[in-house]
Structure formats: C-alpha cells, structure tokens
mmCIF file of C-alpha atoms in Angstrom:
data_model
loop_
_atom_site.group_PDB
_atom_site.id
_atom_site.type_symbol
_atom_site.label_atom_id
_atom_site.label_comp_id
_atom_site.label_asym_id
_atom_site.label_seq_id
_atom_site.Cartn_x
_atom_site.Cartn_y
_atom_site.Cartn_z
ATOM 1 C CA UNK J 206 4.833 -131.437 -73.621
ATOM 2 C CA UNK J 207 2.793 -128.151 -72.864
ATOM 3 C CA UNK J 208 4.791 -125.410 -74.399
ATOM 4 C CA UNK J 209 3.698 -122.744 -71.381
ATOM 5 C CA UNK J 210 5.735 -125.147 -69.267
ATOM 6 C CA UNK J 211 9.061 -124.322 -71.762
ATOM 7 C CA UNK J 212 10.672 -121.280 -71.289
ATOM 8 C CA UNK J 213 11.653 -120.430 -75.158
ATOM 9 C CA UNK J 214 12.301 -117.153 -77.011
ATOM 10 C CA UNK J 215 11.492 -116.783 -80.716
ATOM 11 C CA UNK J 216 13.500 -114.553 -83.154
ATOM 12 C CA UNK J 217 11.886 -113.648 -86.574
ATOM 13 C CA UNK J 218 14.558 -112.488 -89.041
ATOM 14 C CA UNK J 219 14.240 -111.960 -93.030
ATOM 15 C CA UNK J 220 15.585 -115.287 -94.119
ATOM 16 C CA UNK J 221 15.979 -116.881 -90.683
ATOM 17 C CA UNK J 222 14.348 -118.000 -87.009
ATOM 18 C CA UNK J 223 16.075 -118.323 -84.357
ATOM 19 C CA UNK J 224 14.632 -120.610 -81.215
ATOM 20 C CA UNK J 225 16.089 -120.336 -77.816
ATOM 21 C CA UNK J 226 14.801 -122.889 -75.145
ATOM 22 C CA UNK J 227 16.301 -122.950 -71.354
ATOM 23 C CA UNK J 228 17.497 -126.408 -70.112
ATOM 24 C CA UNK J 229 16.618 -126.273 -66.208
ATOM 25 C CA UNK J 230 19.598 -128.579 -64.693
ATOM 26 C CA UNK J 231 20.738 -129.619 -61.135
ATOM 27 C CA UNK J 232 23.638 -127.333 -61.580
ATOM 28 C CA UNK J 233 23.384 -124.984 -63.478
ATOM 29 C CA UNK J 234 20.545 -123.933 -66.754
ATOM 30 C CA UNK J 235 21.549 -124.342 -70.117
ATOM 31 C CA UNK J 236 20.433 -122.026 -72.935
ATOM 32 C CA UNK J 237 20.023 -123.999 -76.345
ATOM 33 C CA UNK J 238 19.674 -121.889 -79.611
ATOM 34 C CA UNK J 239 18.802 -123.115 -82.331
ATOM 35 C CA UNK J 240 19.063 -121.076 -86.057
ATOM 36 C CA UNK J 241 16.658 -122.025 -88.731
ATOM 37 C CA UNK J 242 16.657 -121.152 -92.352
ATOM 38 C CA UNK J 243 14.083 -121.175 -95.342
ATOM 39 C CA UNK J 244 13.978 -124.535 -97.171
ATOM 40 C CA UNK J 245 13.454 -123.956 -100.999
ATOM 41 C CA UNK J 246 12.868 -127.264 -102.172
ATOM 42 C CA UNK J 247 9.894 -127.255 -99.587
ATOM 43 C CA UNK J 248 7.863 -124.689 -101.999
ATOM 44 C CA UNK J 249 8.455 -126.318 -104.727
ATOM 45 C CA UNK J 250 7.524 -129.989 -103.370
ATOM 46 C CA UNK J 251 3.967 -127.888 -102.089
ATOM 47 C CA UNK J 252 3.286 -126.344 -105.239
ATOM 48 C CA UNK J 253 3.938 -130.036 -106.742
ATOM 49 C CA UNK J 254 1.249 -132.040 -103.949
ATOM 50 C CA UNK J 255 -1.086 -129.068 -104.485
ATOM 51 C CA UNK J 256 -1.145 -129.953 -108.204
ATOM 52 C CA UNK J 257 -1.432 -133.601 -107.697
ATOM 53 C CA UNK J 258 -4.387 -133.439 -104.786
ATOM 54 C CA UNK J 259 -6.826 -130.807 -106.128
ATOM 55 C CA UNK J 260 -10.869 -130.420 -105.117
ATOM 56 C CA UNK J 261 -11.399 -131.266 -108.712
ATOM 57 C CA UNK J 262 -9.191 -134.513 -108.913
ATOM 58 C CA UNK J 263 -9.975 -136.141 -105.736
ATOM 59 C CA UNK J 264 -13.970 -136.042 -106.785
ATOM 60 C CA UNK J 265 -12.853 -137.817 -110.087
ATOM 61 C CA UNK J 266 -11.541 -140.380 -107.953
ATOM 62 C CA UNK J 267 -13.859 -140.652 -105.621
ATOM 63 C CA UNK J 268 -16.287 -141.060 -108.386
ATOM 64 C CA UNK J 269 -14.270 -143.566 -110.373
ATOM 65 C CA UNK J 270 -13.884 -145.858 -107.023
ATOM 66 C CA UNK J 271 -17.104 -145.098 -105.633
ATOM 67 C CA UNK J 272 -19.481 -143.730 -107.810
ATOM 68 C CA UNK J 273 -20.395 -140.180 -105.477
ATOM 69 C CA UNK J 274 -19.283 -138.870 -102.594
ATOM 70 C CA UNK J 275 -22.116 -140.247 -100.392
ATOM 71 C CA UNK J 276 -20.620 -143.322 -100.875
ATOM 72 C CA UNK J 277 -17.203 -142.203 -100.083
ATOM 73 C CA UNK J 278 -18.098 -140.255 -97.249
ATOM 74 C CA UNK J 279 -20.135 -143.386 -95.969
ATOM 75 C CA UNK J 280 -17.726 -145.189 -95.318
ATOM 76 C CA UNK J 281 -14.897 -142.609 -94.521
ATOM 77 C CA UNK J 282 -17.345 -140.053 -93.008
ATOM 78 C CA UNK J 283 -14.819 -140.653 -89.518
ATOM 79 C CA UNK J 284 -11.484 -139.726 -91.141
ATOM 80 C CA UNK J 285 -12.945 -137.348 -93.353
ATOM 81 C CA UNK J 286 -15.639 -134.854 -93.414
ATOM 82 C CA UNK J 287 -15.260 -132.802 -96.919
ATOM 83 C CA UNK J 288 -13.587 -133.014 -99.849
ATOM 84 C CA UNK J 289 -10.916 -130.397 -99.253
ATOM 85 C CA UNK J 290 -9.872 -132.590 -96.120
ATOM 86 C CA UNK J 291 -9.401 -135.301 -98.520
ATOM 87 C CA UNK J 292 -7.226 -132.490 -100.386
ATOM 88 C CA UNK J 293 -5.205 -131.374 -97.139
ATOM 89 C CA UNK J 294 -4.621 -135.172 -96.325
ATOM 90 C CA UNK J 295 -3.398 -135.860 -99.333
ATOM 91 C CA UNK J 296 -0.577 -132.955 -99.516
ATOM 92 C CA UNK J 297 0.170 -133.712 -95.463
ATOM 93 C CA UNK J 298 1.134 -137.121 -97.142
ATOM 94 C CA UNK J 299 3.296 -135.993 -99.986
ATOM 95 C CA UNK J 300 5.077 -133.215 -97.622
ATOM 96 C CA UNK J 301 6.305 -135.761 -94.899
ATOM 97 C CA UNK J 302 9.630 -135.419 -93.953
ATOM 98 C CA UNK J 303 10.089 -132.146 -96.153
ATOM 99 C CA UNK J 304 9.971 -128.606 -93.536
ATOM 100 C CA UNK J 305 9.768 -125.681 -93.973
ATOM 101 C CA UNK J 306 13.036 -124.193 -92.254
ATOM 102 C CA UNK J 307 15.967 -126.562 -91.866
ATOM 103 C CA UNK J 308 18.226 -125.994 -88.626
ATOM 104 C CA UNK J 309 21.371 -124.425 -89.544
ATOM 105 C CA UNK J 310 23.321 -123.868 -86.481
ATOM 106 C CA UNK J 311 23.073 -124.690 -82.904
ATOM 107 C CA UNK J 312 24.652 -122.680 -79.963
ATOM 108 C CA UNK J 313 24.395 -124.314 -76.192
ATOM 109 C CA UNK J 314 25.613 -121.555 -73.824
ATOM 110 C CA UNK J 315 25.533 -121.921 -69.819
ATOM 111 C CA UNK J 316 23.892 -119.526 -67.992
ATOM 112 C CA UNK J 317 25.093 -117.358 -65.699
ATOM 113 C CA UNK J 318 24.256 -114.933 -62.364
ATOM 114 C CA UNK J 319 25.559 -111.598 -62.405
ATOM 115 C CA UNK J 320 27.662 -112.028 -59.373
ATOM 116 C CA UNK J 321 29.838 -114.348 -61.788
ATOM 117 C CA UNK J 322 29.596 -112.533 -64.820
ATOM 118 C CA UNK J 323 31.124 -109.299 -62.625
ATOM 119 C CA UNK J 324 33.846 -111.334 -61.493
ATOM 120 C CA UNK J 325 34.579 -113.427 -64.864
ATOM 121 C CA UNK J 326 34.477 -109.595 -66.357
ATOM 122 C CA UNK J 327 36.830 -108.314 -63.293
ATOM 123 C CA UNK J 328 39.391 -111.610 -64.258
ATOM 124 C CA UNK J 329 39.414 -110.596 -67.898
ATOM 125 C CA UNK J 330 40.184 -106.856 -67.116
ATOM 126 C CA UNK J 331 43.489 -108.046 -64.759
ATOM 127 C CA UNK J 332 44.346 -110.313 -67.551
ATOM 128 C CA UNK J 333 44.383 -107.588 -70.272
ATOM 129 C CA UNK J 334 45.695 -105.221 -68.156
ATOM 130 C CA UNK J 335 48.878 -107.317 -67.148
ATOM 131 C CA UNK J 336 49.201 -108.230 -70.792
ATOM 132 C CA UNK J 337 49.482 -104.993 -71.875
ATOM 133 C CA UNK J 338 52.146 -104.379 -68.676
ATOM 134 C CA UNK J 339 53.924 -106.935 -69.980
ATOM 135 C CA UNK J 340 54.388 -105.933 -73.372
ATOM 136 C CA UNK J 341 55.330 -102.375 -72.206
ATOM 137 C CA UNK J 342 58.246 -103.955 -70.247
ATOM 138 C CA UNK J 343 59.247 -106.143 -73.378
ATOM 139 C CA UNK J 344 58.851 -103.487 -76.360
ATOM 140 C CA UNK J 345 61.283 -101.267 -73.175
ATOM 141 C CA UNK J 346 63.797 -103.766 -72.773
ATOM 142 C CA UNK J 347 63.983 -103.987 -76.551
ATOM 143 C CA UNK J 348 64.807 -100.149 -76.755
ATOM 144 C CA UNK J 349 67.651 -100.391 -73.902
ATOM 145 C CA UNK J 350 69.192 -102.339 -76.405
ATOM 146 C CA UNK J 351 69.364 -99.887 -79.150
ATOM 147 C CA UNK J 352 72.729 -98.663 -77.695
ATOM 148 C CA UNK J 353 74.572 -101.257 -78.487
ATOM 149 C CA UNK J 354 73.663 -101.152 -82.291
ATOM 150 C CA UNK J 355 76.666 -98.938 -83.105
ATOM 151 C CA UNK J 356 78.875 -101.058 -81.991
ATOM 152 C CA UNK J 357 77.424 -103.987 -83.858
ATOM 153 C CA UNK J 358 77.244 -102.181 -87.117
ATOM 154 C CA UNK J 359 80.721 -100.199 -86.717
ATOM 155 C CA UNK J 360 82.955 -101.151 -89.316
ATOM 156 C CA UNK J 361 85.806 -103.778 -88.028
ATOM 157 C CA UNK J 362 89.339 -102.941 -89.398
ATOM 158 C CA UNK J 363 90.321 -105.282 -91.690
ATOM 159 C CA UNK J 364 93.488 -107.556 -91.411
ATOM 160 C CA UNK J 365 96.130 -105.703 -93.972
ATOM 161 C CA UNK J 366 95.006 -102.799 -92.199
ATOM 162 C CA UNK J 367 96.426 -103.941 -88.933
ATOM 163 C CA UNK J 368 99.630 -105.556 -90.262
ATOM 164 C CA UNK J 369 99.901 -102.051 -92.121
ATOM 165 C CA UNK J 370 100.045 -100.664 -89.061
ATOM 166 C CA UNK J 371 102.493 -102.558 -87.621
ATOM 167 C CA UNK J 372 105.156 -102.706 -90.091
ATOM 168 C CA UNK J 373 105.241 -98.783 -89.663
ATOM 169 C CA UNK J 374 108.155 -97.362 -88.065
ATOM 170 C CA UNK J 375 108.113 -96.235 -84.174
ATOM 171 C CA UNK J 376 108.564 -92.557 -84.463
ATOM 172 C CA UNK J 377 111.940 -91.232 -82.488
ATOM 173 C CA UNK J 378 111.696 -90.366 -78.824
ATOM 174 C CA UNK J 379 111.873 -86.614 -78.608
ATOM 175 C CA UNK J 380 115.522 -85.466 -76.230
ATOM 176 C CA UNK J 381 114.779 -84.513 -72.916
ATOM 177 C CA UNK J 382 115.902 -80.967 -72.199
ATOM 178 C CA UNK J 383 117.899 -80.927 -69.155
ATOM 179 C CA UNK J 384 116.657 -78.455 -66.556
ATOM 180 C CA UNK J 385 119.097 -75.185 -65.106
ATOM 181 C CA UNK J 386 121.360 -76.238 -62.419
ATOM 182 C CA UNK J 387 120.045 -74.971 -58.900
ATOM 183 C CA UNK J 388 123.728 -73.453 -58.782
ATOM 184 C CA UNK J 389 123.645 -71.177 -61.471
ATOM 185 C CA UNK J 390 120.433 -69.816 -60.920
ATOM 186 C CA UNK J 391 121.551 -69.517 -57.884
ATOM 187 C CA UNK J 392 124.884 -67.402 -59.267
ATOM 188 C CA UNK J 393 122.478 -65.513 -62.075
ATOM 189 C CA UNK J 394 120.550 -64.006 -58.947
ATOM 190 C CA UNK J 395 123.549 -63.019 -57.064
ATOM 191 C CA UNK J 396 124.855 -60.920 -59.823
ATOM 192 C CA UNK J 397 122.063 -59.191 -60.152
ATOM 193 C CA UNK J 398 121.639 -58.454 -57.154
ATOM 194 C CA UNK J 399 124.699 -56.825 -57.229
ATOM 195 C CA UNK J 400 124.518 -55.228 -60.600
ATOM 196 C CA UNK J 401 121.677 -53.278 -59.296
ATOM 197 C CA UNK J 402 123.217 -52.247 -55.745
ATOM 198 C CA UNK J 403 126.099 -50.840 -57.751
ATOM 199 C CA UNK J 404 123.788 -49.092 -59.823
ATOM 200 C CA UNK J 405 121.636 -47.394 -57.141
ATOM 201 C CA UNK J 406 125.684 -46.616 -55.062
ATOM 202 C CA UNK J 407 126.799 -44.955 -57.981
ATOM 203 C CA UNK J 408 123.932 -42.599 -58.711
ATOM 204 C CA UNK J 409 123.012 -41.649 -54.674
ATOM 205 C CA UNK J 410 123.883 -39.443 -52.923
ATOM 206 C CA UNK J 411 127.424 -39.078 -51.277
ATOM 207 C CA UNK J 412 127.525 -39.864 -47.674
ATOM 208 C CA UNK J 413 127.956 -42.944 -45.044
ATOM 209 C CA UNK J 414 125.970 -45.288 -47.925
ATOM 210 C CA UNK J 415 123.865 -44.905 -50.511
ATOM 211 C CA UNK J 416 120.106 -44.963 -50.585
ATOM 212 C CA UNK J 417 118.265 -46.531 -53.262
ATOM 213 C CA UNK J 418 114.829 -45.134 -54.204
ATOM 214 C CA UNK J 419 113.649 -48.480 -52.606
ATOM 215 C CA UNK J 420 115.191 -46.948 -49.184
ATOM 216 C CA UNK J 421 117.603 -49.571 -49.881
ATOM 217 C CA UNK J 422 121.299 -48.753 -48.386
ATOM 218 C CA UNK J 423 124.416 -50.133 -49.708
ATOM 219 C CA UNK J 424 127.428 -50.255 -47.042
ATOM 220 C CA UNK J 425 129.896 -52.386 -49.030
ATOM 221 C CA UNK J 426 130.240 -54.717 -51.584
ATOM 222 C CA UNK J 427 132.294 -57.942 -50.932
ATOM 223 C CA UNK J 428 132.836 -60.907 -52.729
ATOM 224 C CA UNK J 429 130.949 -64.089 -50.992
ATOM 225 C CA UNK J 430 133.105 -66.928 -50.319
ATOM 226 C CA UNK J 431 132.185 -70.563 -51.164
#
C-alpha cells in the first residue's frame, strides 16, 4: 500500500506519537487514532544485539568458518555486500518482534459535515437549556413549600394539656342588663319638658304668655291624660 494514497496525520509529542488515518466508507469516513508510546525494553534489547553482532566479531567468524572474507563474500556476495551488512542483519534478527513504540490507546471517531455538527450543537444547546428550565421550576416548587414548615415544626399540645383544659371550670355568664322602658323615657322627657316651660313662665315677662329666650310661649300647663 502506497502511503500518498492514505490520508494520515502524524503527531510528535515528548514521550508519545500519535497516528491518525481516515477510513473512506460507503457511508460515512471513519477517523482511526492511534497513540503510541516509547518502549524501554527496546533500547536495552539494541544495545544487547549491538554487543553481540559487532564489525569486529562477525570477521572472527567469518574467519573461523571460512578462512577470509573473500570466501565469505563468494558465496554470500548476493545477500550481502560488506561486513557491516552482515552487522545490521544480524541485529534486524535479534530485534524481531521488539518496536520501538508500543500502541497505547486507540480512538475510532466518525466524521462529520458541518451542516450536522451545527445541528448536533443546536440539539445540545435546547437540551441544556430545558434542563436548566427544568430545574428552575423544581428548586421553585421546592420554595412554595417553605410555608408550610411552621406548621410542621409548631409544637403540638400535648395530651394532659388538653384534659387540663377541660376539667377547668366554665366561667359564669355575665347578667344581662335590662334596657329603660320606652315608657319612662318617655315620662323622663315629659317632665322636663315641663320643668323648663315653668322655668322660662316664671321668670318672663307678665302678659297674655310668657316668652322664653328661645321665642318659646307658654299658654298653659295641663296635665296629659293617658
């Protein structure tokens, strides 16, 4: 596979590399990202293979086996054209199946166009927004109830209390007091009446009645007959 036909992102971080690749689907693309991380025991297996196949201890092998490299090289010369390849071949063989980085995580995300990223954005905004309304009407209906705490924490009167209360003795009904007869009121302002005529006769003038300073004139005073 020619990597100019892959479209992949690399990410270079202190410790880490991150490789993003786009999966073209019928659908819809898929990214794939992939995290890698430093492998330690992969130094120390190379700094072990680079001991082992060194310039100097492949030629005293090659020698032992084949008495110079002319020989060697004879019959190798199509695998190998130097000594140092012999070297390189040698660690390549030691360091299979040991890398570098190891993956560490993976994340496959679907892509998306911005006409449904706006609206996935525009569903999220209603949704928060009528959570929050929500709430509001909760944490309010909560607080209407508030007024009723009073009565829930008043204290109750106990039972001797009430049967206290009972046993106590009704308290005497206060007398009426019976209101003035219409009569004598009636009698009360007849007397004065004439109390004061007699008055104002007496101190007038003499003539055919008296005049009270209220121009009031007294012709006779009789006794009224009931």
């Amino acid at each position: 596979m020619d990597l100019n036909d892959v479209n992949y992102k690399i990410e270079n971080a202190a410790d880490s590399v991150s490789v993003t690749v786009t999966n073209k689907a019928a659908n819809r693309d898929v990214e794939v990202t992939v995290k890698f991380v430093e492998n330690p025991d992969y130094y120390i297996k190379l700094d072990q293979a680079k001991q082992t196949y060194n310039a100097d201890a492949v030629r005293q092998e090659i020698a032992m086996y084949y008495g110079s490299e002319e020989e060697f090289f004879s019959q190798y010369g199509s695998y190998y054209s130097s000594v140092d390849d012999v070297v390189q071949q040698g660690i390549d063989n030691e360091m299979q199946g040991v890398y570098q980085y190891l993956p560490e995580e993976m994340v496959v995300s679907a892509v998306y166009s911005k006409a449904e990223l706006m609206k996935q954005a525009g569903m999220n905004t209603l949704l928060g927004m009528g959570t929050v309304f929500v709430v509001l009407i909760f944490i309010s209906f909560i607080i209407s109830l508030f007024k009723f705490l009073p009565a829930l924490f008043a204290k109750k009167p106990k039972i001797e209390d009430l049967k206290k209360e009972e046993s106590k003795p009704a308290a005497p009904a206060k007398a009426a007091t019976p209101a003035p007869a219409a009569g004598n009121l009636m009698n009360d302002a007849e007397l004065v009446a004439v109390i004061t005529a007699a008055i104002y006769a007496a101190e007038g003038q003499a003539g055919n009645g008296a005049v009270s300073k209220d121009k009031l004139v007294v012709r006779s005073i009789r006794r009224a007959r009931k």
